[in-house]
Structure formats: C-alpha cells, structure tokens
Coordinates of C-alpha atoms and ligand atoms in Angstrom, one line a residue:
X1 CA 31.5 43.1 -131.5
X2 CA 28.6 41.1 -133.4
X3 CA 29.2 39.3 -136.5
X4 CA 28.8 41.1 -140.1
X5 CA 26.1 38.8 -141.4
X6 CA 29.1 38.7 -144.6
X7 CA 31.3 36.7 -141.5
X8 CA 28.6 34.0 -140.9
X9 CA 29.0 30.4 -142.9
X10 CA 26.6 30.1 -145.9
X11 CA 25.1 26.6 -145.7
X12 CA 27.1 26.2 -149.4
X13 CA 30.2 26.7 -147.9
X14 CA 29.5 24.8 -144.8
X15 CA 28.4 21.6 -147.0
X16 CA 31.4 22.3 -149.5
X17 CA 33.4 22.1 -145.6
X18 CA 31.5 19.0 -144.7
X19 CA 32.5 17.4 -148.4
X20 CA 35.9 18.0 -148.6
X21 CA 36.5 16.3 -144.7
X22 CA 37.1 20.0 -143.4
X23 CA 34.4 20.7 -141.0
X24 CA 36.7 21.6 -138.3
X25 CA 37.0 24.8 -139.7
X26 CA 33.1 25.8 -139.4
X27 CA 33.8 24.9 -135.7
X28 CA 36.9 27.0 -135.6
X29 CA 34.7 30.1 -137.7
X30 CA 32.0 29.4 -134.5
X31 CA 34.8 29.8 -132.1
X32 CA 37.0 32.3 -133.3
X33 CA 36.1 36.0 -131.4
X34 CA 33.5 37.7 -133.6
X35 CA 35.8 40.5 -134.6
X36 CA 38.4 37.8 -136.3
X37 CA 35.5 36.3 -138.0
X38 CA 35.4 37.9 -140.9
X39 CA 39.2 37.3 -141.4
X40 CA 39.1 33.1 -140.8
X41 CA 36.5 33.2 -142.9
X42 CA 38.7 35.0 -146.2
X43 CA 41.0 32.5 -145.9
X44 CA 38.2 29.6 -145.7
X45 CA 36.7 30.8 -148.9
X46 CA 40.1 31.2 -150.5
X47 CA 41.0 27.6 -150.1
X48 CA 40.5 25.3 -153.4
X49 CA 38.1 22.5 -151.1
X50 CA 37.4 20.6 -154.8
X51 CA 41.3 19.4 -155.1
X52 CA 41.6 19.2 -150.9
X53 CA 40.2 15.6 -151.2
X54 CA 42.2 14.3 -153.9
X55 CA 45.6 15.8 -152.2
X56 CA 44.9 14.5 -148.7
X57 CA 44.1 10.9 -150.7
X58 CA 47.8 11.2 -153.1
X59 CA 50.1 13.3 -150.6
X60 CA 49.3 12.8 -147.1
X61 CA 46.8 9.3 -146.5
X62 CA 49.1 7.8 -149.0
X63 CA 52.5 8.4 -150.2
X64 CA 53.3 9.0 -154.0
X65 CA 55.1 6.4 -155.4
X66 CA 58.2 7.4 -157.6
X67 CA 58.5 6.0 -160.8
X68 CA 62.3 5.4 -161.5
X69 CA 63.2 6.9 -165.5
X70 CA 62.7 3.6 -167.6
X71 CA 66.4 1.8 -167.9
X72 CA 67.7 5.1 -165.8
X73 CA 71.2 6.2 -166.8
X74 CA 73.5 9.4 -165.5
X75 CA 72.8 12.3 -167.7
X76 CA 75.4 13.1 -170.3
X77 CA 76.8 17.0 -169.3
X78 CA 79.5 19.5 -170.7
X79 CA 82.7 18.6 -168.2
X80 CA 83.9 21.7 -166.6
X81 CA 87.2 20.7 -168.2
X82 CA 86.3 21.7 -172.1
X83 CA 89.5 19.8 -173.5
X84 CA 88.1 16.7 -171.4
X85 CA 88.5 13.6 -174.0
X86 CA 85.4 12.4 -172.6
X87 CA 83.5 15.2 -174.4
X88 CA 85.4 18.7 -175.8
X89 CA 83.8 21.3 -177.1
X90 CA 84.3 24.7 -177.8
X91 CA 84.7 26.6 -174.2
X92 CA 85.6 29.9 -176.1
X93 CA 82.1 29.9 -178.8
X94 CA 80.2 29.5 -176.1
X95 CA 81.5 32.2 -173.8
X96 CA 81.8 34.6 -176.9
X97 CA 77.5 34.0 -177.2
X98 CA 76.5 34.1 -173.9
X99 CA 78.3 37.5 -173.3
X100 CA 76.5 39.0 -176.3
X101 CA 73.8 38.1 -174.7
X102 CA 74.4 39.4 -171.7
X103 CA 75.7 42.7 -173.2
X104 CA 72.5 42.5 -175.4
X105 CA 70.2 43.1 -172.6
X106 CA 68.8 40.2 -173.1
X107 CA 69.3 38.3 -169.7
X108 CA 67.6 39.2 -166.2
X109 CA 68.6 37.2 -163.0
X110 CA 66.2 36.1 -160.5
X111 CA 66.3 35.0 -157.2
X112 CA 64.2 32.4 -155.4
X113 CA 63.5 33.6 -152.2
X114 CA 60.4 32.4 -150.7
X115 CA 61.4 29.5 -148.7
X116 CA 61.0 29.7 -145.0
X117 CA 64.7 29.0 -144.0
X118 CA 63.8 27.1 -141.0
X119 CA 66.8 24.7 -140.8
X120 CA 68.7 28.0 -140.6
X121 CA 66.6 29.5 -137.8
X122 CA 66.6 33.1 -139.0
X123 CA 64.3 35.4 -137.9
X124 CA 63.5 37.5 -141.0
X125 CA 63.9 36.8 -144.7
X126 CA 67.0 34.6 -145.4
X127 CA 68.1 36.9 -148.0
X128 CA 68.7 39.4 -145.2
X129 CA 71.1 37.0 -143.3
X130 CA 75.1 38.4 -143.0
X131 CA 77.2 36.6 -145.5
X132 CA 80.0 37.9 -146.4
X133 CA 83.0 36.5 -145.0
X134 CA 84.9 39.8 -143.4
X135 CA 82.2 42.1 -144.5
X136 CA 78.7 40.6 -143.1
X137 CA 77.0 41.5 -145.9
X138 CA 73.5 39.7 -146.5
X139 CA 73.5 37.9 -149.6
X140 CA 70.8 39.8 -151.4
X141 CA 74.2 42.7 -150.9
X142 CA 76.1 40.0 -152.7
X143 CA 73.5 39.2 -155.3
X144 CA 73.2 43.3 -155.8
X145 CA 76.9 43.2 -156.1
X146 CA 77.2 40.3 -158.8
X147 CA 74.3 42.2 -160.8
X148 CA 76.8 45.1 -160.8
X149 CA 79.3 43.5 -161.8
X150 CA 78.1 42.1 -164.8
X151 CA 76.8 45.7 -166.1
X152 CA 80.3 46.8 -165.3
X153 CA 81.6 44.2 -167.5
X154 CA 78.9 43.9 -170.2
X155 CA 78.1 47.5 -170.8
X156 CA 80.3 50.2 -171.5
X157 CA 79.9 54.2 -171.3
X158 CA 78.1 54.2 -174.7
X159 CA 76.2 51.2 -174.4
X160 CA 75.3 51.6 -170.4
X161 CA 73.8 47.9 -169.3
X162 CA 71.0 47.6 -166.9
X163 CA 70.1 43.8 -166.1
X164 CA 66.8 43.3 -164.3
X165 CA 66.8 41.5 -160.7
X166 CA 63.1 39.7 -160.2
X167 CA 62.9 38.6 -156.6
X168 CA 60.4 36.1 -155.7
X169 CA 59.3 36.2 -151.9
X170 CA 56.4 34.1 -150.3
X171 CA 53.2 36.2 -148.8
X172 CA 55.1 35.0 -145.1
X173 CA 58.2 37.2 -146.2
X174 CA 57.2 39.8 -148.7
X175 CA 57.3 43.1 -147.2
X176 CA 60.0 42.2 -144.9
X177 CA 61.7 41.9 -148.3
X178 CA 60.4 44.7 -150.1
X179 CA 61.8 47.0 -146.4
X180 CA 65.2 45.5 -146.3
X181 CA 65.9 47.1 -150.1
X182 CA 64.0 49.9 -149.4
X183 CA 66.2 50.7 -145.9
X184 CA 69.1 49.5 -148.0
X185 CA 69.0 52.2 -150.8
X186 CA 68.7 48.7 -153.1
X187 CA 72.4 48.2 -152.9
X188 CA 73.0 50.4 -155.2
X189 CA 70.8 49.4 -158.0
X190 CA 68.0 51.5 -159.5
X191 CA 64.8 51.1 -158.4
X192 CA 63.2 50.4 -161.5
X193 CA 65.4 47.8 -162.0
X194 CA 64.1 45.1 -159.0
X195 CA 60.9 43.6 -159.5
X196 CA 59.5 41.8 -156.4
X197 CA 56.8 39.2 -156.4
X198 CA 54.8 37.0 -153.8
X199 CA 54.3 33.2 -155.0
X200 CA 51.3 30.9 -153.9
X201 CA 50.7 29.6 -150.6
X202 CA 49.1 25.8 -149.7
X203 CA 47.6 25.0 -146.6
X204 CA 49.7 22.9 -144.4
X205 CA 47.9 19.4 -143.6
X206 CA 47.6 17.3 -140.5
X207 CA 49.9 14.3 -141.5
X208 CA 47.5 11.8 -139.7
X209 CA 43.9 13.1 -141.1
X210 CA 44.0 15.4 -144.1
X211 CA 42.5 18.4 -141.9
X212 CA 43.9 21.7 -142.7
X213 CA 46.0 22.9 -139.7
X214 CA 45.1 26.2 -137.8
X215 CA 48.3 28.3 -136.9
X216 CA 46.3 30.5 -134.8
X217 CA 42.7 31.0 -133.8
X218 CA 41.9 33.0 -136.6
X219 CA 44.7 31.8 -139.2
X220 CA 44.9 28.4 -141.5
X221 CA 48.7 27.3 -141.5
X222 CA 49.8 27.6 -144.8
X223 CA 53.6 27.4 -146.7
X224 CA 54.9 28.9 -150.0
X225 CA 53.9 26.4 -152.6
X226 CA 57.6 25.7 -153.2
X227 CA 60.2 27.2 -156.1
X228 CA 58.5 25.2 -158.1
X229 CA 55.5 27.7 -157.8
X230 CA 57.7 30.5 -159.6
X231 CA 57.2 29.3 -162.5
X232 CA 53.3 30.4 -162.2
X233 CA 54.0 32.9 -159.9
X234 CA 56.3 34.7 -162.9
X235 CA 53.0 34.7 -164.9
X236 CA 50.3 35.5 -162.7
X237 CA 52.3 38.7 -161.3
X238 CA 53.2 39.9 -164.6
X239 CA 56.9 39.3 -164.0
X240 CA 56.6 37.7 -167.8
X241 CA 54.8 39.8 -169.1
X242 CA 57.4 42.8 -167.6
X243 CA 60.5 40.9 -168.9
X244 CA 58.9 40.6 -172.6
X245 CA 58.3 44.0 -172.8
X246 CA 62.1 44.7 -171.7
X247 CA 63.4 42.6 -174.1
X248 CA 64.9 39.5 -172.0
X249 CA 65.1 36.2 -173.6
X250 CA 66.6 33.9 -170.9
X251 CA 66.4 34.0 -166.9
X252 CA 69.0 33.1 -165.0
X253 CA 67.5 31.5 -162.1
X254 CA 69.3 30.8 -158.4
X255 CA 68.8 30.1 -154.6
X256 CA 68.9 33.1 -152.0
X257 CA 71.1 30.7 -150.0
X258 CA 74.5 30.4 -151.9
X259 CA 76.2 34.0 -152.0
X260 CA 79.3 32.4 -154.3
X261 CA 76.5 31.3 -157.2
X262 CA 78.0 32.8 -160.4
X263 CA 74.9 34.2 -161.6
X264 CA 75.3 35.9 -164.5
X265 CA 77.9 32.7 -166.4
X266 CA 78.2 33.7 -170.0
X267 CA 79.2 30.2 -170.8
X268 CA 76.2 28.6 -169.1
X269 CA 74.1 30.8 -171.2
X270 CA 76.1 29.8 -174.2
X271 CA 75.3 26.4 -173.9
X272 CA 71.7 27.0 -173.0
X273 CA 71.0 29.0 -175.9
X274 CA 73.3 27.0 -178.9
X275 CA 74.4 24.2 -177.7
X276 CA 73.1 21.6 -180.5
X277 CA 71.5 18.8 -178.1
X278 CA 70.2 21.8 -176.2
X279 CA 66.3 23.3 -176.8
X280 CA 67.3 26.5 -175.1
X281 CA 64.3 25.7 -172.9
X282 CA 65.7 24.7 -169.6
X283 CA 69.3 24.4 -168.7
X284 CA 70.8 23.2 -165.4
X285 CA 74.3 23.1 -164.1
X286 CA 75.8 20.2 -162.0
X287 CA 79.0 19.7 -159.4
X288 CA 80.2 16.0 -159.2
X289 CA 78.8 14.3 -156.3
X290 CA 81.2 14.6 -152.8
X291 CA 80.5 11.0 -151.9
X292 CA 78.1 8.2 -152.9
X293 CA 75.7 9.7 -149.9
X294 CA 76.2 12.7 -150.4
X295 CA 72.1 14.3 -150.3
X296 CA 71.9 16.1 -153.9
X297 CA 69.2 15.3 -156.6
X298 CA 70.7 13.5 -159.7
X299 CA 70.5 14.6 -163.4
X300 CA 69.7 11.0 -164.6
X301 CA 67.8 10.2 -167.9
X302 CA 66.0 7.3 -169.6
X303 CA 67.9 5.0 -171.5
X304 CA 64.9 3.3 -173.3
X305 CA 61.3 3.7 -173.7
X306 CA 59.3 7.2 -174.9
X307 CA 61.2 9.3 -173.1
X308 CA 64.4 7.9 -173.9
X309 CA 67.2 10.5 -173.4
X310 CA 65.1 12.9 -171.7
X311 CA 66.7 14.6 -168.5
X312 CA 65.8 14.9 -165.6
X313 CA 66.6 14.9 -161.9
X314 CA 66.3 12.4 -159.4
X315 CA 65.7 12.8 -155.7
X316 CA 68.7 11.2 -153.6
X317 CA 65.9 9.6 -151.7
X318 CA 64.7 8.2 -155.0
X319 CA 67.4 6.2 -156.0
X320 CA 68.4 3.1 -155.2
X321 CA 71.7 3.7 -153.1
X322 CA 72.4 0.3 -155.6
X323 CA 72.6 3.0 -158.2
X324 CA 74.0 5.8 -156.3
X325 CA 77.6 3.7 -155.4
X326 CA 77.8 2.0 -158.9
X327 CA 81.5 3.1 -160.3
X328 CA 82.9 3.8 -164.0
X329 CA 86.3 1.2 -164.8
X330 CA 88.9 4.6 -163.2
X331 CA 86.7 4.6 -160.2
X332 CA 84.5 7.2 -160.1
X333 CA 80.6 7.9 -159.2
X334 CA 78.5 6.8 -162.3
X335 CA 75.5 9.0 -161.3
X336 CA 78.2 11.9 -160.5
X337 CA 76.3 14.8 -161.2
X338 CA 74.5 16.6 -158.5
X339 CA 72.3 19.4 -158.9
X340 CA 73.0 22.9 -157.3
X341 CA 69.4 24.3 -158.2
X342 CA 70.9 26.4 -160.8
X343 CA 69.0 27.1 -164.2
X344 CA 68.5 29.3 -167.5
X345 CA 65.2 29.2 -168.6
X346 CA 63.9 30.9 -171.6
X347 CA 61.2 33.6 -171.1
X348 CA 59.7 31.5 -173.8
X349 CA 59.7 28.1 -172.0
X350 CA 58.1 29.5 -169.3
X351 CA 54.9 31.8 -171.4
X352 CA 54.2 28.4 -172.8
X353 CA 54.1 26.0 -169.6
X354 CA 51.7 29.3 -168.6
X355 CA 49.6 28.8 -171.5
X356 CA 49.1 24.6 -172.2
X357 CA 46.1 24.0 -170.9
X358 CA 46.2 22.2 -167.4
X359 CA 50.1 22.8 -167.1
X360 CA 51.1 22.0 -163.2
X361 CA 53.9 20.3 -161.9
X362 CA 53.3 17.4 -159.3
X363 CA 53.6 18.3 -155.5
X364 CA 56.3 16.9 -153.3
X365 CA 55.3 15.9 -149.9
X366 CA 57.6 17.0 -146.7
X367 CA 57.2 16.1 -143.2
X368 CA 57.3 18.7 -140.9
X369 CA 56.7 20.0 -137.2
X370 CA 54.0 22.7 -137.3
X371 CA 53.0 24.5 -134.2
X372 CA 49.5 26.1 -133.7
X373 CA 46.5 25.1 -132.6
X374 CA 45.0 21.7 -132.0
X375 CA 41.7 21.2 -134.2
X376 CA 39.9 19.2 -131.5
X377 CA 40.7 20.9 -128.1
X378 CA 41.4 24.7 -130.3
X379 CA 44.4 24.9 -127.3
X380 CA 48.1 26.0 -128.5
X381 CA 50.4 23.1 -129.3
X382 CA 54.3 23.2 -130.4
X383 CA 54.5 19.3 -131.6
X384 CA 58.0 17.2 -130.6
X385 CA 57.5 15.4 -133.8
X386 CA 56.0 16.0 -137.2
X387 CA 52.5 16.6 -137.5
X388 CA 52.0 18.1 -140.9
X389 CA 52.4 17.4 -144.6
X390 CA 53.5 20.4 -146.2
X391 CA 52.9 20.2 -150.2
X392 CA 55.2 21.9 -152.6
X393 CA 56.4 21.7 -156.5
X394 CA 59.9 22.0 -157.6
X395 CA 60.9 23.7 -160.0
X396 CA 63.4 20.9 -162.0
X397 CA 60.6 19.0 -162.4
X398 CA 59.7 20.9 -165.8
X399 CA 62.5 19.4 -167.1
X400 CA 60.3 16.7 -167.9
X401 CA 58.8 19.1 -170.5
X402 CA 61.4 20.3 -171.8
X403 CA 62.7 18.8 -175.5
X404 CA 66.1 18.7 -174.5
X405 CA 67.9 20.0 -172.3
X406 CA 71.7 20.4 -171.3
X407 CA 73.8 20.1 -168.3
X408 CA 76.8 22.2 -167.2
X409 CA 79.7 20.7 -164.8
X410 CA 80.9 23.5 -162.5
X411 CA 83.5 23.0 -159.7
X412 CA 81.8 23.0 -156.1
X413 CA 84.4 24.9 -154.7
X414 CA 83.8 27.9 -157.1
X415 CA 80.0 27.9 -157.1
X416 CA 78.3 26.3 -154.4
X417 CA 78.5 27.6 -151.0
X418 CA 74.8 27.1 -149.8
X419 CA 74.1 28.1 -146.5
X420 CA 71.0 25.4 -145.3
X421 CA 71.8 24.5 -141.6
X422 CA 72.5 26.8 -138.1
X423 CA 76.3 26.4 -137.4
X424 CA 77.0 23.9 -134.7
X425 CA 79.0 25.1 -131.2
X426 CA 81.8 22.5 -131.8
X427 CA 82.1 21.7 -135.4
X428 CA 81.6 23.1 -138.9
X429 CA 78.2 22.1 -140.1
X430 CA 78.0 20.8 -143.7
X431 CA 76.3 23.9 -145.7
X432 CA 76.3 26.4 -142.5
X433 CA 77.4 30.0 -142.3
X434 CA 80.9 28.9 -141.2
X435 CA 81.7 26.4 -143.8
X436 CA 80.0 28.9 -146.4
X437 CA 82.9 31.6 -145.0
X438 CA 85.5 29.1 -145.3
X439 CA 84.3 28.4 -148.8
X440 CA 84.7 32.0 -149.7
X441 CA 88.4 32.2 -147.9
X442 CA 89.7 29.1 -149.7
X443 CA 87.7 30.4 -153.4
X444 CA 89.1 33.8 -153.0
X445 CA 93.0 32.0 -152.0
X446 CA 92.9 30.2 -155.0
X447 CA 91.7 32.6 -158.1
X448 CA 93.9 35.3 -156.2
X449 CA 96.8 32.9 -156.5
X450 CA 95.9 32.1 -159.8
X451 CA 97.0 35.7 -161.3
X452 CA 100.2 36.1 -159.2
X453 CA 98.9 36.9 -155.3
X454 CA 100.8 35.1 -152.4
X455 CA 98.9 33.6 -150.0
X456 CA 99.6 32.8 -146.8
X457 CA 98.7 29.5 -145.9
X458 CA 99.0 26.8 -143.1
X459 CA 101.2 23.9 -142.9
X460 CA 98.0 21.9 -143.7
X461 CA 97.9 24.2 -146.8
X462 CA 94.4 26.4 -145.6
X463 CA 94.6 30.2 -146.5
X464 CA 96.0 32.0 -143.2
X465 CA 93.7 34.7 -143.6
X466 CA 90.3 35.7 -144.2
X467 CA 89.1 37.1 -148.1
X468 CA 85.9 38.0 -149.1
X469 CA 86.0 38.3 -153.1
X470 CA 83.1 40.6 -153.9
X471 CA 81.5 39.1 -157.2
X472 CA 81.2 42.8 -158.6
X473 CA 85.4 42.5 -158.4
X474 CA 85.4 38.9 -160.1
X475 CA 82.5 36.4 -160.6
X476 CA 84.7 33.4 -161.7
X477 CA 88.5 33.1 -162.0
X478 CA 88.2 34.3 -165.6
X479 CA 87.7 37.7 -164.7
X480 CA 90.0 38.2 -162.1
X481 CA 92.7 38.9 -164.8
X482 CA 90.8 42.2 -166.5
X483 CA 89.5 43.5 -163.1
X484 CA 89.2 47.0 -162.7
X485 CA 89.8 46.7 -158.9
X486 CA 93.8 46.6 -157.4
X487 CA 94.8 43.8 -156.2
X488 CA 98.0 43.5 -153.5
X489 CA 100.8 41.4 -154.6
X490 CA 100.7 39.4 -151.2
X491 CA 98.2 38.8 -148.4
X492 CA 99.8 39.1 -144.9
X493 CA 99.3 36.3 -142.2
X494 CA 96.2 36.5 -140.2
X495 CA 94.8 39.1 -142.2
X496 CA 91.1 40.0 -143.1
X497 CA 90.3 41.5 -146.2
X498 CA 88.0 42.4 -148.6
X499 CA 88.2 42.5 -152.1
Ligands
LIG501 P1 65.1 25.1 -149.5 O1 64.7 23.9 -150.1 O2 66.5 25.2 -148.9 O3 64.0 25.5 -148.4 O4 64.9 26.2 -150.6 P2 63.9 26.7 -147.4 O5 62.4 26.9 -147.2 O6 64.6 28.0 -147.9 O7 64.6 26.2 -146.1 P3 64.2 25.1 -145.1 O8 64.0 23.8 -145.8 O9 62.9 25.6 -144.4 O10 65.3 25.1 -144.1 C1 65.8 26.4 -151.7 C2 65.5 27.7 -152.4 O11 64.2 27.7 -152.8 C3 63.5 28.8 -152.3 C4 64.3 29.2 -151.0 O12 64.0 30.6 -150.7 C5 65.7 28.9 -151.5 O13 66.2 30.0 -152.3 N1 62.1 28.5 -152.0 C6 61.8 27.3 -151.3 C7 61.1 29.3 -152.4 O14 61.4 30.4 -153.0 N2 59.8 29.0 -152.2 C8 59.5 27.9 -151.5 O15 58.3 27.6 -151.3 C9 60.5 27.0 -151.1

C-alpha cells in the first residue's frame, strides 16, 4: 500500500529530527512498511523534540547530581506508640477526626497502578496478580474489599457511604485494567464509583547516545512517566475535577503492590488534616528501617539553611551509608524512618501544583534492559545488559513544596507486605508473593490472638496454619474487636482459612 502523503516527513519535522540528535527516526519512518507509516509517524509528532536535548544532556550523557538537605537530619514523626515519651499526643482526637472524615464523604482512595511490574514478571496488570494468602484473590479484590469495609464501618443504613476508588493505569496497561473489573463485576463495588485513568508516557533512551529507542519497527519504546506523573495525570483526566464535584477533600494514596496497606487509616488522616505542624498538604507514613541497609527512601529534613525543617525523602542510594549506620545513645538507627509510599494528599494540594505556573517534579533516571530494535542495523535485539535510561518523577518529591508536612510511624508487620520480586525456587525472597503470604499468616495470628483466638503455632513460635484476614473483616487490629464477621475461638493445626 502507498504512503498517504499525511505519512510522509515534512522537511519541519525532519529538521526539528535532525536538531534534537534524533534522525534515526526519519530513517526508521523511510523503513518502516508503508502501511505502518502513518502510525510511526503519530508517535514521532507526539514526542516533545524541544526538551529531548536538554534530558539526554541532564539524565542520560550525564548523571544528576543529588544535593544532600543542607545539615540533613531524620525527620521528626508521630511514633506508632502515642504514649511514647519521646513525643505523645492524642491517638484518640486524631482517630475521632479522621473518621468524620471518612464518614463525611469526604475521602476517596486511589491506587497507583501504572508501573510495569517487571521484577515480578507478570504477564498482565500487577493489580490482577493472586494475593490472597488461602484465597488467591488479586489485590485490586483486596483493595475492592478494604473500600467495602470502610463504607461498612463509616456509613450506616441512614447515612449509606460510598467512597470513590480512582485507579491510575499507564497507556501499556489500561484496558487490560479497565477488562479485569469489568469481567470481575468490580468486586462488588458500583460502577460509578471506580474512576480509571491512563498517566503519561516518556520515551525510553539509548543509555549510551540519547537516541529514542524503537520497540518495534513501527513503535518508539516508551514507559509510564512514573507515580510521580499522577499527580498531573489527576488533573489532565479530570480525576480532580470529578473528586471536587463529589465533595472529597483528601486522597488517600497507595501502591497496587501491598494488599495489607491499611488504606482508608482514620488516624493517618487525623494527623494529616489537624495535626498542628501539619499543612494538611502532603502526609506520609513511615516503618522503622529493618537494618542500616535495608533499600527504603528516608524522610530526612534540613536542619539549617532556607529550607530548614522542611521534609523530605531521601533515596537510600543518596545517603551516605556514614549517615544511614549513625545510632541514637539506646542503640537505634538515627535515620530510622523508611518510607512505604503511603500518602494523604489534599485535593487542594494537588489543584494548586496543577495550576503554578511551570509546576514539574524533576525526573529520576533508572537503568534498564530494553529489548527492540537496534537503531543502526533496524534488526531485533534482547540486550544482556542495560541499554536504556528510562526517565520518571516520583511522586514524594512534592514534598518539597509542601509547607509542612507530617509523618506517621506504622508497624511493618501490619502494613507493608509489598510484593516487588518473583519468588525464588529455594528461598523466600524479600518482598515476594511468598513472604507477602507469610506476612498475612503472621498479621492475621497476631490481631486474632489479640481479642481472644488460639493460635496454633510452632515450636519456633510461627502460626501453624494459614489466615487470610480480608480487610473488609478488619483493616487494623482496632477493628477486629467491633467486627460484624464470627470469629472461631481457636484455629486448628495445619488449617487454611479465611476470614
Ligand atoms: P515500582 O517502583 O515498584 O515499579 O512501583 P513497577 O514498575 O511497578 O515495578 P518494577 O520496578 O518494574 O518491577 C511502585 C508503585 O508505583 C506504581 C506501580 O504500579 C506501583 O504501584 N507506578 C510506578 C506507576 O503507577 N507508574 C509508574 O510509572 C511507575
């Protein structure tokens, strides 16, 4: 089939090519069959080739260098433990807030869920993948199931509670998405009620000369730009504008890959909404740190300087492992508090990042193997080592614009479960789907306990059994005493049960 003349390369496009050190794709437009022409050449005019140069200079020719907060300190944070000496406060207020929030309609949860989930190896959305510990159900079940939950506990008969879900999938994963709730009956939530939305995309680089890579003949490589893109991606699809007209206040932000997230916390939103060093902008919650090398970003802050007192977090990889071991006098980590990408930020917060003039976050640079197409020889190629620069924002870096900010402790064990890596045939990977079940089992062993369950355990103390606590039954210890749901008074040995 002959080329549309509207598939052929103006000569403005082929000098804006030439400019921006991309003329490989005027060669791959030349080469490409006639009938994907038209198609390449979409995605050529789409790309931004005025900021190509300055990214290939910053992110991929060079590397950014990271400027450390000036005198960097840990963060202060609410401990977990609200009668701590170190810093009490008033566990109950905050609760007693956050749930009139919650029963006022005025919080919606969403989900980032755009990532590609390649350390996993998943074919499909990772939102999709089985779960639950006896049940298998994928954790956008579980997430359906927390969301449940919450209007169960928040709403009553006369005042019936329906809390808006906003999904956020990449272009790469969007319909799959959209299918699996559809097929799904949406777990048992409305329709009306789940709002899904594609985020941005960035070509993916060539780590050695800036060129964008091709992932096929007729298509540019590209990634999501990173959860850090939600927080345009909320305004450009109208996600804001949807959640104003419903009434929401704060969002309640999470990770598709941690099905024990309490996601909904009435305290958390407490704090983020009254807490008096907080701006109600951007909150984030925190677990202490498993060991000084343990991989988490670090709330620190600046102890002098402008931005003295400002929070923010800190790439493990950022900070000097100098830092990362120093001790306080009883022995434990100074910078303790790791972050488990866990946030409420105000509808507000994020309509006015959307509106300052030239608001973006700064890219992050990752290295990554990429396969497609070579852009000298156009043959197939699956690289053995990285040969791409993938660019992406994150989302805690508009903490840095936020006037302050507060940080929550939670305990690992009840809240962070995140399932990263593939399991490993002869050992429990760290953040895998088996250490993620085991997470559940011990979790479930421990708040069931807690109001009067026996357990069976091991003489090494594990649960000798398998639970799965669905977080529309309980989705922190707290609730476990009011549930509506029957519990047993003992578990027996070697049994699998859900709950
Ligand atoms: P990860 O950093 O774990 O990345 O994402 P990933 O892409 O899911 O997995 P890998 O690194 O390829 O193995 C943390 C969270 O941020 C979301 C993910 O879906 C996950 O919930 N995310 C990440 C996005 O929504 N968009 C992105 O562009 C990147």
């Amino acid at each position: 089939m002959p080329a549309t003349p509207s598939a052929q390369l103006s000569p403005d496009l082929a000098a804006r090519l030439q400019h921006a050190g991309q003329q490989h794709l005027a060669r791959a437009l030349e080469r490409v069959p006639p009938a994907d022409r038209a198609h390449l050449l979409r995605q050529i005019k789409a790309l931004d080739l005025e900021c190509l140069p300055a990214l290939v200079r910053d992110y991929v020719k060079s590397k950014p260098a990271f400027a450390l907060p000036e005198a960097v300190e840990p963060a202060p944070y609410y401990p977990r433990d609200s009668s701590s000496p170190r810093r009490p406060w008033d566990e109950q207020h905050f609760r007693a807030l956050g749930e009139n929030l919650l029963r006022s309609g005025k919080v919606a949860a969403f989900v980032v869920a755009g990532g590609q989930g390649s350390r996993l190896g998943f074919e499909g959305p990772k939102g999709c993948y089985p779960a639950g510990a006896v049940t298998g159900k994928p954790l956008f079940h579980v997430f359906a199931d927390a969301i449940l939950g919450a209007q169960d506990r928040y709403g009553s008969a006369a005042n019936r509670l329906t809390i808006p879900w906003y999904i956020m999938t990449s272009p790469l994963n969007h319909d799959a998405t959209v299918s699996f709730f559809e097929t799904n009956h949406f777990f048992g939530l409305q329709r009306d009620q789940v709002m899904f939305f594609p985020q941005g995309v960035m070509p993916s680089l060539c780590i050695s000369t800036g060129r964008v890579l091709l992932a096929s003949p007729r298509e540019i490589a590209t990634n999501p730009d990173g959860h850090g893109g939600s927080l345009t991606a909320l305004h450009a699809s109208g996600a804001l504008a949807d959640m104003q007209r419903r009434g929401i206040s704060d969002i309640s932000y999470f990770q598709v890959d941690n099905p024990v997230v309490n996601l909904l916390d009435p305290v958390f939103l407490g704090l983020h909404s009254a807490a008096p060093d907080s701006s109600a902008q951007m909150s984030s919650k925190m677990v202490a740190k498993a060991s000084a090398s343990e991989k988490v970003g670090l709330f620190c802050a600046a102890g002098a300087g402008p931005r003295k007192g400002k929070i923010e977090i800190v790439e493990y990889s950022d900070l000097p492992m100098s830092y990362q071991q120093q001790t306080n006098p009883d022995g434990s980590l100074k910078f303790n508090a790791g972050s488990i990408a866990v946030h409420i930020i105000s509808v507000a917060f994020v309509k006015q990042l959307n509106t300052d003039d030239g608001f973006s976050l700064p890219y992050h640079r990752a290295e990554k193997k990429i396969p497609g197409i070579d852009l000298d020889t156009f043959e197939p190629i699956t690289p053995a080592a990285s040969n791409g620069v993938k660019l992406e924002r994150f989302v805690f870096d508009a903490l840095q614009m936020v006037d302050k900010s507060i940080v929550y402790e939670t305990d690992r064990t009840d809240e962070f479960a995140p399932i990263k890596n593939a399991d490993e045939p002869h050992a429990v990977a760290s953040d895998s789907p088996t250490s993620c079940r085991l997470i559940q089992t011990r979790r479930a062993a421990r708040w069931l306990e807690h109001v009067g369950v026996a357990i069976p355990r091991s003489p090494a103390g594990d649960p000798d059994c398998i639970i799965e606590l669905s977080p529309r039954t309980a989705s922190c210890a707290h609730d476990l005493a009011s549930t509506h749901v029957k519990l047993p008074k003992a578990i027996d040995r070697g049994a699998r049960i859900a709950l």
